[in-house]
Amino acid sequence: MIKVKSKIMLVDDEKDIVTFMKDSLEDEGYQILVAYNSEEALRQLPQQPDLIVLDIMMPGMDGYQLCEEIRQHVSCPILFVSARNTEHDRIKGLVVGGDDYIEKPFSLKELKTRIFAHLRREHRNSHKAYHRIHAKNLIIDTLAYEVFYQDKKLTFTYREFEIIKFLVMHPNQVFSKEQIYEQVWGIDSFGDSTTITEHIKKIRAKIQKYDPLSTYISTVWGVGYKWEG
């Protein structure tokens, strides 16, 4: 199913399920890392998995908490697997940084298909010319620090552009004001992360002047902001 070996981490405290997934995925040519709890998963992050399959209901740190911690270190796709099947659970999984949500029990065919789809997209994205990004009706040149709507150039300050650049490079992923501040200003900078609110307000106003019907940066109330991919 895959042309090159990709490294997948399986995180689940149910050893029978892990063995079941591991054997099947190794047959497809994947390299498999196994963790039965959050501590083991965090210890293996330096091995840079290409994708993580993450259970939610585990002792100690649950899957939601672990996902938030993982997102501080890696940006690979995270697929939640859980017996929880409410809309609230699925939404929470995406809000904390997950990319997909599969309900238990699931078929191995479905799991393999979703894994392959996410890895294919990651592979495709890694070969894009990221310096020129098409986002809905905008063209964002990350090298020239320019944003265009059709033939009109929009003017942004350095910090405003850095916020746009950071968010557009991580579409549909939610970041808190603190996370955005650390990325744009630097972790050692002195300042107030509430300035992010004002910067995003100005960014929205400048874009809406030309494209009032599209949403680019949306607010996830109580969590942060995300770029609408």
Coordinates of N, CA and C in Angstrom, one line a residue, residues 47-202:
Q47 N 12.0 10.0 18.3 CA 12.1 9.1 17.1 C 11.3 9.7 15.9
Q48 N 10.6 10.8 16.2 CA 9.9 11.5 15.1 C 8.9 10.6 14.3
P49 N 7.9 10.1 14.9 CA 6.9 9.3 14.1 C 6.2 10.1 13.0
D50 N 5.9 9.5 11.9 CA 5.2 10.2 10.8 C 3.7 10.3 11.1
L51 N 3.2 9.5 12.0 CA 1.8 9.5 12.3 C 1.6 8.8 13.6
I52 N 0.6 9.2 14.4 CA 0.3 8.6 15.7 C -1.1 8.2 15.8
V53 N -1.4 7.0 16.2 CA -2.7 6.4 16.5 C -2.9 6.5 18.0
L54 N -3.8 7.2 18.5 CA -3.9 7.5 19.9 C -5.2 7.2 20.5
D55 N -5.2 6.3 21.5 CA -6.4 6.0 22.3 C -6.7 7.1 23.3
I56 N -8.0 7.3 23.6 CA -8.4 8.4 24.6 C -8.4 7.9 26.0
M57 N -9.1 6.8 26.3 CA -9.3 6.3 27.6 C -8.1 5.5 28.1
M58 N -7.1 6.2 28.7 CA -6.0 5.5 29.3 C -5.8 6.0 30.7
P59 N -5.2 5.1 31.6 CA -4.9 5.5 33.0 C -3.9 6.7 33.0
G60 N -4.0 7.5 34.0 CA -3.1 8.7 34.1 C -3.5 9.7 33.1
M61 N -2.6 10.3 32.4 CA -2.9 11.3 31.4 C -3.7 10.6 30.2
D62 N -4.9 11.2 30.0 CA -5.7 10.6 28.9 C -5.2 11.1 27.5
G63 N -5.9 10.5 26.5 CA -5.5 10.8 25.2 C -5.6 12.3 24.8
Y64 N -6.6 13.0 25.3 CA -6.7 14.4 25.0 C -5.5 15.2 25.6
Q65 N -5.2 14.9 26.8 CA -4.1 15.6 27.5 C -2.8 15.3 26.8
L66 N -2.6 14.0 26.4 CA -1.4 13.6 25.8 C -1.3 14.3 24.4
C67 N -2.4 14.4 23.7 CA -2.3 15.0 22.4 C -1.8 16.5 22.5
E68 N -2.3 17.2 23.5 CA -1.9 18.6 23.7 C -0.4 18.6 24.0
E69 N 0.1 17.7 24.7 CA 1.5 17.6 25.0 C 2.3 17.3 23.8
I70 N 1.9 16.3 23.0 CA 2.6 15.9 21.8 C 2.7 17.1 20.8
R71 N 1.6 17.9 20.8 CA 1.6 19.0 19.8 C 2.6 20.1 20.1
Q72 N 3.2 20.0 21.3 CA 4.3 21.0 21.7 C 5.6 20.5 21.0
H73 N 5.6 19.3 20.5 CA 6.9 18.7 20.0 C 6.8 18.3 18.5
V74 N 5.7 17.8 18.1 CA 5.6 17.3 16.7 C 4.3 17.7 16.0
S75 N 4.3 17.8 14.7 CA 3.1 18.2 14.0 C 2.6 17.1 13.1
C76 N 3.0 15.9 13.3 CA 2.5 14.8 12.4 C 1.0 14.6 12.7
P77 N 0.3 13.9 11.7 CA -1.1 13.6 11.9 C -1.3 12.7 13.2
I78 N -2.4 13.0 13.9 CA -2.8 12.2 15.1 C -4.2 11.7 14.8
L79 N -4.3 10.4 14.9 CA -5.7 9.8 14.7 C -6.1 9.2 16.0
F80 N -7.2 9.8 16.5 CA -7.8 9.3 17.8 C -8.6 8.0 17.5
V81 N -8.5 7.0 18.3 CA -9.3 5.8 18.3 C -10.0 5.7 19.7
S82 N -11.3 5.6 19.7 CA -11.9 5.5 21.0 C -13.3 4.9 20.9
A83 N -13.7 4.3 22.1 CA -15.1 3.8 22.2 C -16.1 4.9 22.4
R84 N -15.6 6.1 22.8 CA -16.5 7.2 22.9 C -17.0 7.7 21.6
N85 N -18.3 7.9 21.4 CA -18.8 8.1 20.1 C -19.7 9.3 20.0
T86 N -19.6 10.2 21.0 CA -20.5 11.4 21.0 C -19.9 12.5 20.1
E87 N -20.7 13.4 19.7 CA -20.2 14.6 18.9 C -19.3 15.4 19.7
H88 N -19.5 15.5 21.0 CA -18.7 16.3 21.9 C -17.3 15.7 21.9
D89 N -17.2 14.4 22.0 CA -15.9 13.7 22.1 C -15.1 13.9 20.8
R90 N -15.8 13.8 19.6 CA -15.1 14.0 18.4 C -14.6 15.4 18.2
I91 N -15.5 16.4 18.6 CA -15.1 17.8 18.5 C -13.9 18.1 19.4
K92 N -13.9 17.6 20.6 CA -12.8 17.8 21.5 C -11.5 17.2 21.0
G93 N -11.6 16.1 20.4 CA -10.4 15.5 19.8 C -9.8 16.3 18.7
L94 N -10.6 17.0 17.9 CA -10.1 17.8 16.9 C -9.6 19.2 17.4
V95 N -10.3 19.7 18.5 CA -9.9 20.9 19.1 C -8.5 20.9 19.7
V96 N -8.2 19.7 20.4 CA -6.9 19.6 21.1 C -5.8 19.3 20.2
G97 N -6.1 19.1 18.9 CA -4.9 18.9 18.0 C -5.0 17.6 17.1
G98 N -6.1 16.8 17.3 CA -6.2 15.6 16.5 C -6.6 15.9 15.1
D99 N -6.2 15.0 14.1 CA -6.6 15.2 12.7 C -7.7 14.3 12.3
D100 N -8.0 13.3 13.0 CA -9.1 12.4 12.7 C -9.6 11.6 13.9
Y101 N -10.7 11.0 13.8 CA -11.3 10.3 14.9 C -12.0 9.1 14.4
I102 N -11.6 7.9 14.9 CA -12.2 6.6 14.5 C -12.8 6.0 15.8
E103 N -14.0 5.5 15.6 CA -14.7 4.9 16.7 C -14.4 3.4 16.8
K104 N -14.2 3.0 18.1 CA -14.0 1.5 18.3 C -15.4 0.9 18.4
P105 N -15.6 -0.3 17.9 CA -14.7 -1.1 17.2 C -14.6 -0.6 15.7
F106 N -13.4 -0.7 15.1 CA -13.2 -0.3 13.8 C -12.6 -1.4 13.0
S107 N -12.7 -1.4 11.7 CA -12.1 -2.4 10.8 C -10.7 -2.0 10.5
L108 N -9.9 -3.0 10.3 CA -8.5 -2.7 10.0 C -8.4 -2.1 8.6
K109 N -9.3 -2.4 7.7 CA -9.3 -1.8 6.4 C -9.6 -0.3 6.5
E110 N -10.5 0.1 7.4 CA -10.8 1.6 7.5 C -9.5 2.2 8.1
L111 N -8.9 1.6 9.2 CA -7.8 2.2 9.8 C -6.6 2.4 8.8
K112 N -6.3 1.4 8.0 CA -5.3 1.4 7.0 C -5.5 2.5 6.0
T113 N -6.8 2.6 5.6 CA -7.2 3.6 4.6 C -7.0 5.0 5.1
R114 N -7.4 5.2 6.3 CA -7.2 6.6 6.9 C -5.8 6.9 7.1
I115 N -5.0 6.0 7.6 CA -3.6 6.2 7.8 C -2.9 6.5 6.4
F116 N -3.2 5.7 5.4 CA -2.6 6.0 4.1 C -3.0 7.3 3.6
A117 N -4.3 7.7 3.8 CA -4.7 9.0 3.3 C -4.0 10.2 3.9
H118 N -3.8 10.1 5.3 CA -3.1 11.2 6.0 C -1.6 11.2 5.6
L119 N -1.0 10.1 5.5 CA 0.4 10.0 5.1 C 0.6 10.5 3.7
R120 N -0.3 10.2 2.8 CA -0.2 10.7 1.4 C -0.3 12.2 1.4
R121 N -1.2 12.8 2.2 CA -1.4 14.2 2.2 C -0.1 14.9 2.8
E122 N 0.5 14.3 3.8 CA 1.7 14.8 4.4 C 2.8 14.8 3.4
H123 N 2.9 13.7 2.6 CA 3.9 13.6 1.6 C 3.7 14.6 0.5
R124 N 2.5 14.8 0.1 CA 2.2 15.8 -0.9 C 2.5 17.2 -0.4
N125 N 2.2 17.5 0.8 CA 2.5 18.8 1.4 C 3.9 19.1 1.5
S126 N 4.7 18.0 1.8 CA 6.1 18.2 2.0 C 6.9 18.6 0.7
H127 N 6.2 18.3 -0.4 CA 6.8 18.6 -1.7 C 6.2 19.9 -2.4
K128 N 5.4 20.6 -1.6 CA 4.9 21.8 -2.2 C 5.9 23.0 -2.1
A129 N 5.7 23.9 -3.0 CA 6.5 25.2 -2.9 C 5.8 26.1 -1.8
Y130 N 6.2 25.9 -0.6 CA 5.5 26.6 0.5 C 5.7 28.1 0.5
H131 N 6.6 28.6 -0.3 CA 6.8 30.0 -0.2 C 5.7 30.8 -0.9
R132 N 4.8 30.1 -1.7 CA 3.7 30.7 -2.4 C 2.5 29.9 -2.1
I133 N 1.6 30.3 -1.2 CA 0.5 29.5 -0.7 C -0.8 30.1 -1.2
H134 N -1.7 29.3 -1.8 CA -3.0 29.7 -2.3 C -4.0 29.3 -1.2
A135 N -4.6 30.3 -0.6 CA -5.6 30.1 0.5 C -6.9 30.8 0.2
K136 N -7.8 30.0 -0.3 CA -9.1 30.5 -0.8 C -8.8 31.6 -1.9
N137 N -9.1 32.8 -1.6 CA -9.0 33.9 -2.6 C -7.7 34.7 -2.4
L138 N -6.8 34.2 -1.5 CA -5.6 34.9 -1.2 C -4.4 34.1 -1.8
I139 N -3.3 34.8 -2.1 CA -2.0 34.3 -2.4 C -1.0 34.8 -1.4
I140 N -0.4 34.0 -0.7 CA 0.5 34.4 0.4 C 1.9 34.0 0.0
D141 N 2.8 34.9 -0.2 CA 4.2 34.7 -0.5 C 5.0 34.8 0.8
T142 N 5.4 33.6 1.4 CA 6.1 33.7 2.7 C 7.5 34.2 2.6
L143 N 8.1 34.2 1.4 CA 9.5 34.7 1.2 C 9.5 36.2 1.0
A144 N 8.5 36.7 0.2 CA 8.5 38.1 -0.1 C 7.7 38.9 1.0
Y145 N 7.0 38.2 1.9 CA 6.2 38.8 2.9 C 5.1 39.6 2.2
E146 N 4.4 39.0 1.2 CA 3.4 39.7 0.5 C 2.1 38.9 0.5
V147 N 0.9 39.5 0.5 CA -0.4 38.9 0.4 C -1.1 39.6 -0.7
F148 N -1.7 38.8 -1.6 CA -2.5 39.4 -2.7 C -3.9 38.8 -2.7
Y149 N -4.9 39.7 -2.9 CA -6.2 39.3 -3.3 C -6.5 39.7 -4.7
Q150 N -6.5 38.7 -5.6 CA -6.6 38.9 -7.0 C -5.3 39.8 -7.4
D151 N -5.5 41.0 -7.9 CA -4.3 41.7 -8.3 C -4.0 42.8 -7.3
K152 N -4.7 42.8 -6.2 CA -4.5 43.8 -5.1 C -3.6 43.3 -4.0
K153 N -2.6 44.1 -3.7 CA -1.7 43.8 -2.6 C -2.2 44.3 -1.3
L154 N -2.3 43.4 -0.3 CA -2.7 43.8 1.0 C -1.5 44.1 1.9
T155 N -1.6 45.1 2.7 CA -0.4 45.6 3.5 C -0.6 45.1 4.9
F156 N 0.4 44.4 5.4 CA 0.5 43.9 6.8 C 1.8 44.3 7.5
T157 N 1.7 44.5 8.8 CA 3.0 44.7 9.5 C 3.7 43.4 9.6
Y158 N 5.0 43.5 10.0 CA 5.8 42.3 10.2 C 5.1 41.2 11.1
R159 N 4.7 41.7 12.3 CA 4.1 40.8 13.2 C 2.8 40.2 12.7
E160 N 2.0 41.0 12.0 CA 0.7 40.5 11.4 C 1.0 39.4 10.4
F161 N 2.0 39.7 9.6 CA 2.3 38.7 8.5 C 2.9 37.4 9.2
E162 N 3.7 37.5 10.2 CA 4.2 36.3 10.9 C 3.1 35.5 11.5
I163 N 2.0 36.1 12.0 CA 0.9 35.4 12.5 C 0.1 34.7 11.4
I164 N -0.1 35.4 10.3 CA -0.7 34.8 9.1 C 0.1 33.6 8.6
K165 N 1.4 33.8 8.5 CA 2.3 32.7 8.0 C 2.3 31.5 8.9
F166 N 2.3 31.7 10.2 CA 2.3 30.6 11.2 C 1.0 29.8 11.1
L167 N -0.2 30.5 11.1 CA -1.5 29.9 11.0 C -1.7 29.2 9.7
V168 N -1.3 29.8 8.6 CA -1.6 29.2 7.3 C -0.8 28.0 7.0
M169 N 0.4 27.9 7.7 CA 1.2 26.7 7.6 C 0.7 25.5 8.4
H170 N -0.3 25.8 9.2 CA -0.9 24.8 10.1 C -2.4 24.9 10.0
P171 N -3.0 24.7 8.8 CA -4.4 24.9 8.6 C -5.3 23.9 9.4
N172 N -6.4 24.5 10.0 CA -7.3 23.7 10.8 C -6.8 23.3 12.1
Q173 N -5.6 23.7 12.5 CA -5.1 23.4 13.8 C -5.3 24.6 14.7
V174 N -5.8 24.3 15.9 CA -6.2 25.4 16.8 C -4.9 25.7 17.7
F175 N -4.6 27.0 17.8 CA -3.5 27.5 18.7 C -4.1 28.5 19.7
S176 N -3.6 28.4 20.9 CA -3.9 29.4 21.9 C -3.2 30.7 21.6
K177 N -3.6 31.8 22.3 CA -2.9 33.1 22.1 C -1.5 32.9 22.6
E178 N -1.3 32.2 23.7 CA 0.1 32.0 24.2 C 1.0 31.3 23.2
Q179 N 0.4 30.3 22.5 CA 1.2 29.5 21.6 C 1.6 30.4 20.4
I180 N 0.6 31.2 19.9 CA 0.9 32.1 18.8 C 2.0 33.1 19.2
Y181 N 1.8 33.6 20.4 CA 2.8 34.7 20.8 C 4.2 34.1 20.9
E182 N 4.3 32.9 21.4 CA 5.6 32.3 21.5 C 6.3 32.0 20.2
Q183 N 5.4 31.7 19.2 CA 5.9 31.4 17.9 C 6.4 32.7 17.1
V184 N 5.6 33.7 17.3 CA 5.9 35.0 16.6 C 6.9 35.9 17.3
W185 N 6.7 36.0 18.6 CA 7.6 36.9 19.4 C 8.8 36.2 20.0
G186 N 8.7 34.9 20.2 CA 9.7 34.1 20.8 C 9.4 33.8 22.2
I187 N 9.9 32.7 22.7 CA 9.5 32.2 24.0 C 10.1 33.1 25.1
D188 N 11.2 33.7 24.8 CA 11.9 34.6 25.8 C 11.5 36.0 25.8
S189 N 10.5 36.4 25.0 CA 10.1 37.7 24.8 C 9.3 38.2 26.0
F190 N 9.4 39.4 26.3 CA 8.6 40.0 27.4 C 7.4 40.7 26.8
G191 N 6.2 40.4 27.2 CA 5.0 41.0 26.6 C 3.8 40.3 27.0
D192 N 2.7 40.7 26.5 CA 1.4 40.2 26.9 C 0.7 39.5 25.7
S193 N 0.4 38.2 25.9 CA -0.2 37.4 24.8 C -1.5 38.0 24.3
T194 N -2.2 38.8 25.1 CA -3.5 39.4 24.7 C -3.3 40.3 23.5
T195 N -2.1 40.7 23.2 CA -1.8 41.5 22.0 C -2.2 40.7 20.7
I196 N -2.3 39.4 20.8 CA -2.6 38.5 19.7 C -4.1 38.9 19.3
T197 N -4.9 39.1 20.2 CA -6.3 39.4 19.9 C -6.4 40.7 19.0
E198 N -5.7 41.7 19.4 CA -5.7 42.9 18.6 C -5.1 42.8 17.2
H199 N -4.0 42.0 17.2 CA -3.4 41.8 15.9 C -4.3 41.0 14.9
I200 N -5.0 40.0 15.4 CA -5.9 39.2 14.6 C -7.1 40.0 14.2
K201 N -7.5 40.9 15.1 CA -8.6 41.8 14.7 C -8.2 42.7 13.5
K202 N -7.0 43.2 13.5 CA -6.5 44.0 12.4 C -6.3 43.2 11.1

